[in-house]
XYZ file of C-alpha atoms in Angstrom:
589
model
C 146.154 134.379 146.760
C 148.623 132.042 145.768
C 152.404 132.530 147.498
C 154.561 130.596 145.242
C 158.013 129.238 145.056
C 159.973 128.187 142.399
C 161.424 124.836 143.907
C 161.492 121.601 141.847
C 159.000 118.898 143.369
C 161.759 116.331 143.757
C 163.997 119.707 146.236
C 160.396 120.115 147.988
C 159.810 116.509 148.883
C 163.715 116.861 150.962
C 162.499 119.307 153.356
C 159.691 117.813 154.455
C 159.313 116.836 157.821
C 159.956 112.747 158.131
C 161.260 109.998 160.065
C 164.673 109.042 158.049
C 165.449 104.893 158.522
C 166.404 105.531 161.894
C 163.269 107.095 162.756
C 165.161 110.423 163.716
C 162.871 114.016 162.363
C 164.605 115.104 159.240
C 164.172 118.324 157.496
C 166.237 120.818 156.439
C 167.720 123.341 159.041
C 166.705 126.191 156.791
C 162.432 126.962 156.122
C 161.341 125.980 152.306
C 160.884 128.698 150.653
C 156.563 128.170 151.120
C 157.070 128.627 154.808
C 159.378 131.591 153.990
C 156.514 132.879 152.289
C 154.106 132.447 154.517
C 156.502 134.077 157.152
C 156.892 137.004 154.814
C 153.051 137.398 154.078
C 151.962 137.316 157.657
C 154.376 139.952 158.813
C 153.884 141.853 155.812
C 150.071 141.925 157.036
C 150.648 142.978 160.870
C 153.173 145.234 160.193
C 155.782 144.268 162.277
C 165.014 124.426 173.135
C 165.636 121.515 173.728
C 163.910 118.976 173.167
C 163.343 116.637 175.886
C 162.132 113.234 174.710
C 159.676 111.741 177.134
C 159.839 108.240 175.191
C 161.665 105.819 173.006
C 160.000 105.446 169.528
C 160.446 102.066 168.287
C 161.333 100.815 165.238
C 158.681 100.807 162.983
C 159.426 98.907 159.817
C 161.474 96.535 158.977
C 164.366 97.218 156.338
C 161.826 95.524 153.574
C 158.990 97.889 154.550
C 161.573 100.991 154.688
C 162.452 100.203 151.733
C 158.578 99.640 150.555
C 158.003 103.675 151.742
C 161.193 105.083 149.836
C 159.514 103.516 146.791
C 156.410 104.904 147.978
C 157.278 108.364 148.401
C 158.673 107.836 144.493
C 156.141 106.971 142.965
C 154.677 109.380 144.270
C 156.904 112.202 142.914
C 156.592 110.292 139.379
C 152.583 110.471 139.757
C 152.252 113.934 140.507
C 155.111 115.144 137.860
C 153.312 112.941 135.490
C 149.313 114.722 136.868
C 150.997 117.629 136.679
C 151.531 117.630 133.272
C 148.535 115.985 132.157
C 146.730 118.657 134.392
C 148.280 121.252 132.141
C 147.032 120.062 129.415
C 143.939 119.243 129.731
C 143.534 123.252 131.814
C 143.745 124.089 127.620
C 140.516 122.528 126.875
C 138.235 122.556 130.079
C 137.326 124.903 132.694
C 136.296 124.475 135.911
C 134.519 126.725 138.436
C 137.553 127.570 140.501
C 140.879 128.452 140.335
C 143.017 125.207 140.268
C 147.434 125.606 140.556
C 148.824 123.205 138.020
C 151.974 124.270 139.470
C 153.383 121.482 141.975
C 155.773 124.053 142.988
C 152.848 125.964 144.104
C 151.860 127.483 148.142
C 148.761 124.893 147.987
C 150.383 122.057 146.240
C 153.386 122.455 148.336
C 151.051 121.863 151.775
C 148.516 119.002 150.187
C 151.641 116.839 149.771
C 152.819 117.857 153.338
C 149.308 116.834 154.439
C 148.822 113.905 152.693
C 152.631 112.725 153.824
C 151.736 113.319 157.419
C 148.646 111.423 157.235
C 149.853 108.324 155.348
C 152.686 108.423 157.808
C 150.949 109.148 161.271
C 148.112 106.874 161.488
C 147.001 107.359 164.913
C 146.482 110.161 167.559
C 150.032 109.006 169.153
C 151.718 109.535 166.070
C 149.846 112.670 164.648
C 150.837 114.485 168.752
C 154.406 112.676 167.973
C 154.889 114.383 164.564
C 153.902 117.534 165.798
C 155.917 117.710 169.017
C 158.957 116.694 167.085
C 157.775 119.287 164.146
C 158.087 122.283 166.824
C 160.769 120.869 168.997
C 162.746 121.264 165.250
C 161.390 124.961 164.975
C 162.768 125.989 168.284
C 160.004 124.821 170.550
C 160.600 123.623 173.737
C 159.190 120.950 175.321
C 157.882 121.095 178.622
C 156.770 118.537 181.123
C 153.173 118.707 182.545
C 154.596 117.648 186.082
C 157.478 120.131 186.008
C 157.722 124.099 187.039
C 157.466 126.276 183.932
C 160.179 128.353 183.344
C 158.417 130.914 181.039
C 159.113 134.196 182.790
C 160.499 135.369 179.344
C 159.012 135.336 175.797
C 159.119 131.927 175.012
C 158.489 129.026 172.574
C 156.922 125.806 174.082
C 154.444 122.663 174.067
C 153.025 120.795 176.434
C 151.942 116.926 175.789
C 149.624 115.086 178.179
C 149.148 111.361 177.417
C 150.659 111.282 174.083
C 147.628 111.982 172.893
C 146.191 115.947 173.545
C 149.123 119.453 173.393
C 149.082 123.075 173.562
C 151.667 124.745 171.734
C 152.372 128.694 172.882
C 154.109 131.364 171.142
C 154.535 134.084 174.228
C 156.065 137.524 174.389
C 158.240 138.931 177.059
C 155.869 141.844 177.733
C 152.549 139.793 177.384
C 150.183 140.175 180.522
C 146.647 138.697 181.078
C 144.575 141.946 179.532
C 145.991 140.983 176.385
C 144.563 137.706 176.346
C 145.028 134.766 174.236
C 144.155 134.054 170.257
C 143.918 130.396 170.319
C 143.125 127.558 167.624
C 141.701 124.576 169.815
C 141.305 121.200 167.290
C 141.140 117.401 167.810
C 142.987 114.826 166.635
C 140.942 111.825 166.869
C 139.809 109.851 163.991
C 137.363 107.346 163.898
C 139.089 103.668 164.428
C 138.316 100.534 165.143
C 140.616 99.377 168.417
C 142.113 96.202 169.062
C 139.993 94.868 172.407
C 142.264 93.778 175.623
C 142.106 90.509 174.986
C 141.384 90.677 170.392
C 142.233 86.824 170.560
C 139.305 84.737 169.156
C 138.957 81.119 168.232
C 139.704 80.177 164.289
C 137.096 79.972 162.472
C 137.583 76.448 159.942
C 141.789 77.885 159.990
C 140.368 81.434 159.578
C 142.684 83.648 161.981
C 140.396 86.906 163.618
C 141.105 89.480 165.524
C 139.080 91.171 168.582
C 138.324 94.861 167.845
C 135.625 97.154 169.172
C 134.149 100.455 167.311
C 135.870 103.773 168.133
C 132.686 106.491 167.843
C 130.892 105.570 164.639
C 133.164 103.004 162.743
C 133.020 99.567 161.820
C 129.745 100.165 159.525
C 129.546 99.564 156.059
C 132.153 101.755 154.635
C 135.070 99.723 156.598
C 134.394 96.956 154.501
C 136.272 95.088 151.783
C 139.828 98.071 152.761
C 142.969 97.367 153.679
C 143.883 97.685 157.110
C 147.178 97.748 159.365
C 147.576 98.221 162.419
C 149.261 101.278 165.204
C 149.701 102.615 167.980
C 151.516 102.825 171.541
C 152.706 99.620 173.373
C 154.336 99.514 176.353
C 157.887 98.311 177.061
C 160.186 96.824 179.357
C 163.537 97.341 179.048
C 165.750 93.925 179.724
C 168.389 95.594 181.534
C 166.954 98.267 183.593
C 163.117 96.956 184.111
C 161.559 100.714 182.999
C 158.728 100.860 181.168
C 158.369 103.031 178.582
C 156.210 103.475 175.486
C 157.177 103.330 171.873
C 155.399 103.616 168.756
C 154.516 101.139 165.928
C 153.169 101.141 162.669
C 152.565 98.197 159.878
C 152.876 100.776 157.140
C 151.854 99.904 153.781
C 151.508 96.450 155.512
C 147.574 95.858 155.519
C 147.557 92.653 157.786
C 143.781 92.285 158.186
C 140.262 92.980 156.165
C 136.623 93.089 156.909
C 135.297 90.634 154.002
C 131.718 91.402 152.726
C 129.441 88.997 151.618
C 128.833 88.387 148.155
C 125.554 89.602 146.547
C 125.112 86.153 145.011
C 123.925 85.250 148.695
C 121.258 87.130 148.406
C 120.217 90.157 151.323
C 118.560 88.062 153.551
C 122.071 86.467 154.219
C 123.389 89.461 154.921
C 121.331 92.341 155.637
C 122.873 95.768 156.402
C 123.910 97.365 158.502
C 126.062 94.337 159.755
C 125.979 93.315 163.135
C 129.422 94.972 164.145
C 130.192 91.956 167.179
C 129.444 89.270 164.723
C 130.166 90.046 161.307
C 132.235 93.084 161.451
C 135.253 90.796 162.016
C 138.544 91.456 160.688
C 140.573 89.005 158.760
C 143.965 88.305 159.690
C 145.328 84.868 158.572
C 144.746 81.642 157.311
C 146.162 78.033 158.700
C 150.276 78.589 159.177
C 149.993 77.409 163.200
C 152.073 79.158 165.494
C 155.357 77.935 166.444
C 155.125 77.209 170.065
C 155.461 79.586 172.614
C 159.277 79.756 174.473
C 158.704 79.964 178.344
C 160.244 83.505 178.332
C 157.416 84.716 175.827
C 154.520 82.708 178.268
C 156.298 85.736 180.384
C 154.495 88.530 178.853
C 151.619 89.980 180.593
C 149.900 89.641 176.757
C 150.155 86.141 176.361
C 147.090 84.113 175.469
C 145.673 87.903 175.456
C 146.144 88.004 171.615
C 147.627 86.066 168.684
C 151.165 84.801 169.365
C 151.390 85.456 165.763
C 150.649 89.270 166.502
C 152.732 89.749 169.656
C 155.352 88.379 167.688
C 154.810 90.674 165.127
C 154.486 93.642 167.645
C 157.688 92.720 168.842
C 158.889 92.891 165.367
C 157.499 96.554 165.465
C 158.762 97.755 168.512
C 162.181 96.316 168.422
C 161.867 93.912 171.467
C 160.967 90.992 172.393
C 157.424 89.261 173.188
C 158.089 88.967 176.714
C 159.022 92.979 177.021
C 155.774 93.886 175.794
C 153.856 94.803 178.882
C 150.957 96.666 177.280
C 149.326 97.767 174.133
C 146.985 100.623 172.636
C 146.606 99.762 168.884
C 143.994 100.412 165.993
C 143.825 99.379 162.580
C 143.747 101.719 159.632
C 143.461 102.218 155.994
C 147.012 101.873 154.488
C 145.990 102.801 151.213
C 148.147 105.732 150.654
C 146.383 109.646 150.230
C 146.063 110.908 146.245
C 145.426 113.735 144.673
C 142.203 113.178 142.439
C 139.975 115.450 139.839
C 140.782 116.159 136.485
C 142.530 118.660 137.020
C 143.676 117.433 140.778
C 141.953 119.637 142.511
C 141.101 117.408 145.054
C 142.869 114.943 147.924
C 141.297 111.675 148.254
C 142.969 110.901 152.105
C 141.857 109.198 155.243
C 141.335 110.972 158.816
C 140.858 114.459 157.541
C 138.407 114.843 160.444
C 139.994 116.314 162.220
C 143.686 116.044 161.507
C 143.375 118.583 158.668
C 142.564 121.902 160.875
C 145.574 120.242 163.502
C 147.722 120.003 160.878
C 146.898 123.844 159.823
C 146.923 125.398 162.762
C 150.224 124.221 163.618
C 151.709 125.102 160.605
C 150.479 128.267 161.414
C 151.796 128.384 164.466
C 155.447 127.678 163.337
C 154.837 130.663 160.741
C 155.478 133.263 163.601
C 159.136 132.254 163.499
C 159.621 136.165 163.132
C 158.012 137.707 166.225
C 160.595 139.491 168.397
C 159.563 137.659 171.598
C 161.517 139.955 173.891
C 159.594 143.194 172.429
C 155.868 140.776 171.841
C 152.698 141.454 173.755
C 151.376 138.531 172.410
C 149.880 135.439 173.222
C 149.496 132.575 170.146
C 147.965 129.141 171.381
C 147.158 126.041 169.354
C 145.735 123.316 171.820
C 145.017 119.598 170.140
C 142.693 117.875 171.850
C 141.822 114.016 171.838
C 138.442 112.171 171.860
C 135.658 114.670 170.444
C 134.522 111.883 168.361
C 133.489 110.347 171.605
C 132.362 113.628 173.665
C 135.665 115.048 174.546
C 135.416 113.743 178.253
C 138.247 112.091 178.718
C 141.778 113.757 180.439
C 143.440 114.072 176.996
C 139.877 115.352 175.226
C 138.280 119.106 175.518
C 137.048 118.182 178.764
C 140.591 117.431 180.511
C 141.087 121.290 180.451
C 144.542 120.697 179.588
C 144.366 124.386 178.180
C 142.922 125.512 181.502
C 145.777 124.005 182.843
C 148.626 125.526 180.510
C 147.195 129.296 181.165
C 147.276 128.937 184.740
C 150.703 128.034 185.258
C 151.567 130.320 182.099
C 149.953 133.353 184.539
C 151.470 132.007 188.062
C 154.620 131.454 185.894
C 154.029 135.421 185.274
C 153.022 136.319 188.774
C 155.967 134.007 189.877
C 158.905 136.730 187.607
C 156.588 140.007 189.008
C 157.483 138.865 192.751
C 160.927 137.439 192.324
C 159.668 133.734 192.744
C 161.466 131.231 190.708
C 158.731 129.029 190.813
C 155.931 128.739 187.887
C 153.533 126.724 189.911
C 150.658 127.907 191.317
C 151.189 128.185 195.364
C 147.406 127.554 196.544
C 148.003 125.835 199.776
C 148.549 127.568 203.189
C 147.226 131.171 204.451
C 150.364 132.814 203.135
C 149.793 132.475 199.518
C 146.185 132.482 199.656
C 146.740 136.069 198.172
C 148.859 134.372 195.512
C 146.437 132.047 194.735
C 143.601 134.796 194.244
C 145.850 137.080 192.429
C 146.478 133.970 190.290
C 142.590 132.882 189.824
C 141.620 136.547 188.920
C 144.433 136.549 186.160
C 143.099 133.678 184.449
C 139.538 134.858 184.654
C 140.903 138.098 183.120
C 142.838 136.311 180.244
C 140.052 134.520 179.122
C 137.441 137.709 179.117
C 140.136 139.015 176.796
C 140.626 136.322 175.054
C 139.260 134.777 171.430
C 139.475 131.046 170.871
C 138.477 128.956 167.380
C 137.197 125.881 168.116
C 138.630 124.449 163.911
C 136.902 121.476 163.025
C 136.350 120.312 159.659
C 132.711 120.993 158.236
C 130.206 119.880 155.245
C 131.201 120.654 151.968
C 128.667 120.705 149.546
C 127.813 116.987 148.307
C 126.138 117.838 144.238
C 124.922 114.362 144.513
C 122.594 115.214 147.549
C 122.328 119.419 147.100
C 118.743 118.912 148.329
C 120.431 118.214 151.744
C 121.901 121.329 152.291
C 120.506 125.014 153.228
C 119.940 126.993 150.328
C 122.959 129.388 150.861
C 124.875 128.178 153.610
C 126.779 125.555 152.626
C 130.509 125.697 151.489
C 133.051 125.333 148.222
C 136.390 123.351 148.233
C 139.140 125.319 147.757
C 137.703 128.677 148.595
C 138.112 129.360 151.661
C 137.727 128.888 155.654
C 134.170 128.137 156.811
C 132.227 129.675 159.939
C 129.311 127.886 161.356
C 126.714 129.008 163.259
C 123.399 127.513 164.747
C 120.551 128.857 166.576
C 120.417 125.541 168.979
C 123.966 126.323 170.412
C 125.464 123.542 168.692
C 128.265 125.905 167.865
C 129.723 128.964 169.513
C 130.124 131.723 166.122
C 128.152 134.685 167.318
C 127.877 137.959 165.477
C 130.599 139.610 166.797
C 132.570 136.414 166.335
C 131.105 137.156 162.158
C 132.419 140.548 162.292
C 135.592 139.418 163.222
C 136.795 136.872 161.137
C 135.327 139.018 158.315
C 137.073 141.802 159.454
C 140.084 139.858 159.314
C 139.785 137.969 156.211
C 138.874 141.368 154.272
C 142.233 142.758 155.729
C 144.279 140.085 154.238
C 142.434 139.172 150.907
C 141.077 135.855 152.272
C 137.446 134.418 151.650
C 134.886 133.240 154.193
C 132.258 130.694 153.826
C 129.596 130.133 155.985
C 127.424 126.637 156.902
C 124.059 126.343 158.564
C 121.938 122.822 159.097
C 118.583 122.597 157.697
C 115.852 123.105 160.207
C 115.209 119.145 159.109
C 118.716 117.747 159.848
C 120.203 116.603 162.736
C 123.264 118.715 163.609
C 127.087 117.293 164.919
C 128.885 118.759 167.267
C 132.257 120.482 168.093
C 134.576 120.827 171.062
C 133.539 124.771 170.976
C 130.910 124.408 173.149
C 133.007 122.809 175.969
C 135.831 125.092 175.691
C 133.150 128.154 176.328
C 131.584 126.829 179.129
C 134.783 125.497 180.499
C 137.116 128.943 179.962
C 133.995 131.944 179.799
C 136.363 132.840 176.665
C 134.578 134.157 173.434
C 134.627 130.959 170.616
C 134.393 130.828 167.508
C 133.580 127.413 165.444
C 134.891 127.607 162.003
C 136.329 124.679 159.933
C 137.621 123.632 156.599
C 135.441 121.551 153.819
C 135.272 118.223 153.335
C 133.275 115.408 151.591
C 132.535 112.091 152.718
C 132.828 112.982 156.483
C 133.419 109.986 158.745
C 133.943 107.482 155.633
C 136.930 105.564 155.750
C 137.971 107.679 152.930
C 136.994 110.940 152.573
C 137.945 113.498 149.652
C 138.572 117.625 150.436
C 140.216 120.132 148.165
C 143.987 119.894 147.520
C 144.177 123.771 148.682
C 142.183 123.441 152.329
C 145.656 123.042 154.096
C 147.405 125.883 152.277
C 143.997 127.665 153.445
C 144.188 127.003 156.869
C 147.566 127.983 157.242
C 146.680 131.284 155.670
C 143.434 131.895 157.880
C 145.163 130.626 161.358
C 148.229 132.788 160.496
C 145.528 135.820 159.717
C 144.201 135.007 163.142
C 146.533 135.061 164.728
C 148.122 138.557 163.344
C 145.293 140.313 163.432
C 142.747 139.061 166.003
C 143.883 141.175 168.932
C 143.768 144.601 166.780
C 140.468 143.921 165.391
C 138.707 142.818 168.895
C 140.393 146.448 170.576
C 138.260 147.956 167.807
C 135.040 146.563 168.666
C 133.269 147.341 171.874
C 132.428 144.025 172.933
C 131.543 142.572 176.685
């Protein structure tokens, strides 16, 4: 289906959610009138705050590179005005297999430039849990501190961060209890990277300036050479005055400031065979002669001296609105900076980097923020989206799957519970001392009993059919782009989709008019993996893997269709409506 509004492009871009110049969330106050409809569709279907800052985000850009994204973000509106119409007419003479919106006013063209806006702008895991937190905090979400009591007796809108890195966002009722479960959409928002090392300063190479960086999962191969990469992430900050510490984050923007160089084929392979040895040759690129001007004695004061370039602290510094000898730490990555497009003849694709697995994050909480009408004093309900970091590199980290920072959440969500049922004020759980050692059972069993009532989908993006390779893929179960959400399944336990777990999300997708695609490896090809798994074993809850399609998975640059976010809002939001009335009519164990 296609929910439609009738909003110029140019009104659309306004109320998307961005950093103005000041690097304060702007949007407007009211919903566009896409996330009225999705609002409207969703409840049409079922039938029925403060926001605490926990650090200082620096200052980003400087008034040249501000400047460089406002142009940006035009020339984007002129390109896709300008595809638009060529789109339109060329729709007069070709066909294509499915349905593609000319329409940039459109549900799915409205979300695709959301998407590919959040991704330009949010390069790393900080900034994609950054843009999110500040995204719900703006819908009414309140933030809540991991280390603090949780005041959630009531129906309730909050998120939890842990790290800056992982979050679980909850949409609770007033009359929920732990037989009604949770619906939950768990996905991670890693990406593979190539990190700066703690000490990325190297010796010139004949006035060549390089920089130290190590591979994050599978990166740094072929496909990272010859792009244009900047550089993000957290650093760490001490303020003159007070002597606190506290992080802030930092982007180059359009800025590429370094480059892998190939070699060129006129040396012949033997010079350079592939894959390149990632230590040696994988080296990036940042500068040529220009010698530092010499260090001042208060900049020999920061703990990253002779760490790194002067050059880059300096420019760090630039970043993060300080000076060199205030920067006490640093967690940074390069990335592409070339911006995301839409692409096809008819644009039915979006060429975009990271869309594994910041496209199902993105989705889900979108989703998420579509429940804006449930009556949380009268709800039974219990919506969860948890973001996890590091499933590119096995998830066991304390911000990835394996940090149970979900575990965590629905425990002090039920003591929080069994807290208001006894007249405690307190929402943590009391296990220490003979006295509540009733408390603390009657707190254990609740958990166990909201996850055996409880459906989680582990949303991470899958294969979509490659035409160029078909012979790759199993005859039948492999998915389209822009038809709909994907379930996987595998007999080696790869994945977590079950038959019930089939029956479900078929059940659900035939109530609301939705497709479902399915994937399955060849008995031939080696199969990835998900976070599903983990959060099985680790909660005893029922999981479900599904994900959206993409091409050119773990490429630099990879290519999906321009509708996969509008259809991931649409199946999460499904989901969520409809998952706890379709389990209560299957007898499951």
């Amino acid at each position: 289906m296609d929910l439609k509004n009738n909003r110029e492009l140019h009104e659309m871009m306004r109320t998307f959610v961005i950093l103005d110049k000041d690097n304060v969330l702007s949007s407007d106050s009211e919903p566009t009138d896409s996330e009225s409809d999705t609002q409207e569709y969703f409840s049409s279907k079922s039938g029925k705050h403060a926001f605490k800052k926990d650090r200082e985000r620096g200052s980003a850009e400087t008034e040249t590179e501000e400047g460089q994204l406002a142009e940006t973000e035009t020339e984007i509106q002129e390109r896709q005005e300008r595809q638009s119409t060529t789109a339109e007419s060329t729709a007069k003479s070709a066909s294509v297999a499915t349905e593609a919106s000319t329409n940039p006013s459109s549900f799915y063209e409205d979300y695709c430039t959301r998407y590919m806006h959040f991704t330009d702008t949010n390069p790393t895991t900080y900034h994609a849990i950054d843009f999110f937190a500040r995204l719900l905090a703006e819908k009414q979400f309140s933030a809540v501190a991991e280390r603090d009591a949780f005041d959630i007796s009531g129906g309730s809108r909050f998120f939890v961060t842990r790290g800056g890195q992982a979050m679980v966002a909850v949409v609770v009722g007033q009359n929920w209890s732990p037989e009604k479960g949770i619906g939950a959409v768990a996905a991670h928002v890693d990406a593979l990277t190539a990190k700066l090392k703690p000490s990325s300063l190297k010796a010139s190479v004949d006035g060549f300036h390089l920089l130290g960086v190590a591979a994050y999962s599978g990166a740094l191969n072929h496909l990272w050479l010859d792009r244009d990469l900047g550089i993000a992430g957290s650093v760490l900050v001490r303020d003159a005055e007070s002597g606190n510490v506290s992080s802030r984050l930092v982007t180059s923007g359009r800025h590429a400031i370094c480059r892998i160089p190939s070699l060129a084929p006129h040396f012949g392979s033997a010079a350079a065979p592939l894959p390149y040895n990632q230590e040696t040759k994988m080296v990036p690129v940042m500068g040529f002669g220009g010698d530092d001007a010499p260090p001042s004695a208060s900049e020999k004061r920061s703990p990253l001296y002779g760490r790194h370039s002067l050059s880059l602290l300096r420019y760090l510094a630039q970043l993060a609105n300080c000076k060199v000898e205030h920067l006490c730490a640093a967690d940074l990555e390069l990335f592409d900076v070339q911006p995301a497009a839409r692409g096809g003849l008819q644009r039915e694709f979006m060429f975009a980097p990271r869309i594994d697995d910041r496209l199902c994050a993105f989705s889900a909480v979108h989703a998420l923020v579509s429940l804006s009408d449930i009556d949380l004093a009268q709800s039974d309900s219990c919506h969860v989206v948890f973001l996890a970091n590091n499933e590119e590199i096995g998830s066991a980290t304390r911000t990835g799957a394996k940090g149970k920072l979900l575990n965590s959440v629905v425990e002090r969500l039920v003591s929080a519970r069994n807290a208001a049922a006894s007249g405690s004020a307190s929402g943590i759980p009391e296990t220490c001392g003979n006295s509540n050692s009733a408390n603390a059972r009657s707190t254990e069993n609740s958990v166990a009993r909201v996850f055996a009532n409880s459906v989680l989908l582990s949303a991470d993006v899958t294969h979509s059919l490659n035409p160029n390779f078909k012979e790759a893929y199993l005859a039948g179960h492999y998915p389209l782009p822009n038809t709909g959400l994907t379930l996987k399944k595998d007999a080696n336990g790869h994945v977590m989709t079950d038959s019930l777990g089939v029956l479900l999300m078929e059940s659900i997708a035939s109530k609301c008019g939705l497709r479902i695609q399915q994937f399955h490896i060849r008995n031939d090809m080696p199969s990835g993996g998900t976070i599903g798994p983990m959060l099985a074993t680790d909660t005893g809850a029922r999981v479900i893997d599904v994900g959206l399609p993409q091409l050119s998975m773990h490429s630099i640059r990879a290519a999906a269709g321009y509708k996969e976010p509008g259809l991931g809002i649409e199946a999460f939001g499904a989901f969520f409506a409809h998952w706890r009335s379709t389990m209560d009519s299957i007898d499951y164990s």
